[in-house]
Amino acid sequence: MAGQRPLHVALYSGVLVDHDAISTSLALKLDVLERWRSAGLPVEWITFVQGTDRTDPRVVVTPDASAALAHPGFAGADVHVFEFGIHYSLF
């Protein structure tokens, strides 16, 4: 796998906060991606949310879909994963 281009994943949710069911679903996906990376798989990710209580450079607070579209992480993603629990402006 050396020299292989990483799989770029973009994840989207209204929020990523503690004690929230939708956030927990997203956090589980982030944990899987981190385990894949730790196992040596070439994967990178970025997470777009409208609000968060986390400080992680891979979590980008984005007010709406047009701001997400303008971010280089959107165009560079091979896979886009949306959390569908509620309506939010990134949807």
C-alpha positions as a LaTeX table, in Angstrom:
\begin{tabular}{lrrr}
\hline
Residue & $x$ (\AA) & $y$ (\AA) & $z$ (\AA) \\
\hline
Met1 & 0.00 & 0.00 & 0.00 \\
Ala2 & 3.02 & 2.26 & 0.05 \\
Gly3 & 2.63 & 5.16 & $-2.34$ \\
Gln4 & $-1.08$ & 4.52 & $-2.72$ \\
Arg5 & $-3.27$ & 7.65 & $-2.72$ \\
Pro6 & $-5.34$ & 7.78 & 0.47 \\
Leu7 & $-9.09$ & 7.40 & 0.39 \\
His8 & $-10.52$ & 10.83 & 1.25 \\
Val9 & $-13.77$ & 10.76 & 3.22 \\
Ala10 & $-15.99$ & 13.76 & 4.03 \\
Leu11 & $-18.58$ & 13.38 & 6.79 \\
Tyr12 & $-21.48$ & 15.79 & 7.44 \\
Ser13 & $-23.70$ & 16.37 & 10.45 \\
Gly14 & $-25.60$ & 19.20 & 12.06 \\
Val15 & $-23.59$ & 18.88 & 15.27 \\
Leu16 & $-20.84$ & 16.85 & 16.89 \\
Val17 & $-21.32$ & 17.22 & 20.64 \\
Asp18 & $-21.24$ & 15.02 & 23.73 \\
His19 & $-24.42$ & 13.24 & 24.84 \\
Asp20 & $-26.19$ & 13.44 & 21.46 \\
Ala21 & $-27.37$ & 10.36 & 19.54 \\
Ile22 & $-26.60$ & 11.66 & 16.04 \\
Ser23 & $-23.20$ & 12.86 & 17.22 \\
Thr24 & $-22.55$ & 9.40 & 18.66 \\
Ser25 & $-23.30$ & 7.85 & 15.27 \\
Leu26 & $-20.83$ & 10.24 & 13.65 \\
Ala27 & $-18.23$ & 9.68 & 16.39 \\
Leu28 & $-18.40$ & 5.91 & 15.80 \\
Lys29 & $-17.60$ & 6.46 & 12.12 \\
Leu30 & $-14.69$ & 8.71 & 13.09 \\
Asp31 & $-13.42$ & 5.99 & 15.45 \\
Val32 & $-13.52$ & 3.42 & 12.62 \\
Leu33 & $-11.58$ & 5.75 & 10.32 \\
Glu34 & $-8.99$ & 6.33 & 13.04 \\
Arg35 & $-8.63$ & 2.56 & 13.59 \\
Trp36 & $-8.18$ & 2.02 & 9.85 \\
Arg37 & $-5.46$ & 4.67 & 9.76 \\
Ser38 & $-3.77$ & 3.19 & 12.85 \\
Ala39 & $-3.81$ & $-0.20$ & 11.10 \\
Gly40 & $-1.91$ & 1.33 & 8.19 \\
Leu41 & $-4.74$ & 1.83 & 5.72 \\
Pro42 & $-4.38$ & 4.97 & 3.59 \\
Val43 & $-7.41$ & 6.98 & 4.68 \\
Glu44 & $-7.93$ & 10.67 & 5.44 \\
Trp45 & $-11.09$ & 12.45 & 6.48 \\
Ile46 & $-12.70$ & 15.76 & 7.20 \\
Thr47 & $-15.91$ & 16.38 & 9.11 \\
Phe48 & $-18.27$ & 19.28 & 8.36 \\
Val49 & $-20.66$ & 20.33 & 11.14 \\
Gln50 & $-22.64$ & 23.41 & 12.07 \\
Gly51 & $-21.61$ & 23.18 & 15.71 \\
Thr52 & $-19.26$ & 21.19 & 17.92 \\
Asp53 & $-17.74$ & 21.07 & 21.36 \\
Arg54 & $-14.60$ & 19.34 & 20.06 \\
Thr55 & $-11.25$ & 20.82 & 19.15 \\
Asp56 & $-10.05$ & 18.71 & 16.24 \\
Pro57 & $-8.53$ & 20.22 & 13.09 \\
Arg58 & $-10.42$ & 17.65 & 11.01 \\
Val59 & $-13.76$ & 19.00 & 12.30 \\
Val60 & $-14.72$ & 22.12 & 10.36 \\
Val61 & $-17.58$ & 24.31 & 11.58 \\
Thr62 & $-19.49$ & 25.27 & 8.46 \\
Pro63 & $-22.64$ & 27.42 & 8.50 \\
Asp64 & $-24.31$ & 25.98 & 5.39 \\
Ala65 & $-23.97$ & 23.87 & 2.26 \\
Ser66 & $-22.46$ & 26.64 & 0.13 \\
Ala67 & $-19.60$ & 27.07 & 2.62 \\
Ala68 & $-18.99$ & 23.32 & 2.61 \\
Leu69 & $-18.97$ & 23.29 & $-1.21$ \\
Ala70 & $-16.33$ & 26.03 & $-1.21$ \\
His71 & $-14.03$ & 24.09 & 1.15 \\
Pro72 & $-11.26$ & 22.10 & $-0.59$ \\
Gly73 & $-12.17$ & 19.07 & 1.54 \\
Phe74 & $-15.49$ & 18.78 & $-0.29$ \\
Ala75 & $-14.03$ & 18.60 & $-3.81$ \\
Gly76 & $-11.19$ & 16.35 & $-2.66$ \\
Ala77 & $-13.44$ & 13.71 & $-1.10$ \\
Asp78 & $-13.89$ & 10.32 & $-2.72$ \\
Val79 & $-16.75$ & 9.41 & $-0.37$ \\
His80 & $-19.39$ & 11.69 & 1.22 \\
Val81 & $-21.28$ & 10.44 & 4.30 \\
Phe82 & $-24.30$ & 12.38 & 5.61 \\
Glu83 & $-25.98$ & 11.83 & 8.98 \\
Phe84 & $-29.74$ & 11.89 & 8.29 \\
Gly85 & $-31.23$ & 12.29 & 11.79 \\
Ile86 & $-32.55$ & 15.84 & 11.48 \\
His87 & $-32.71$ & 18.69 & 9.00 \\
Tyr88 & $-29.64$ & 20.92 & 8.95 \\
Ser89 & $-28.29$ & 23.49 & 6.51 \\
Leu90 & $-25.39$ & 21.31 & 5.35 \\
Phe91 & $-27.93$ & 18.85 & 3.98 \\
\hline
\end{tabular}
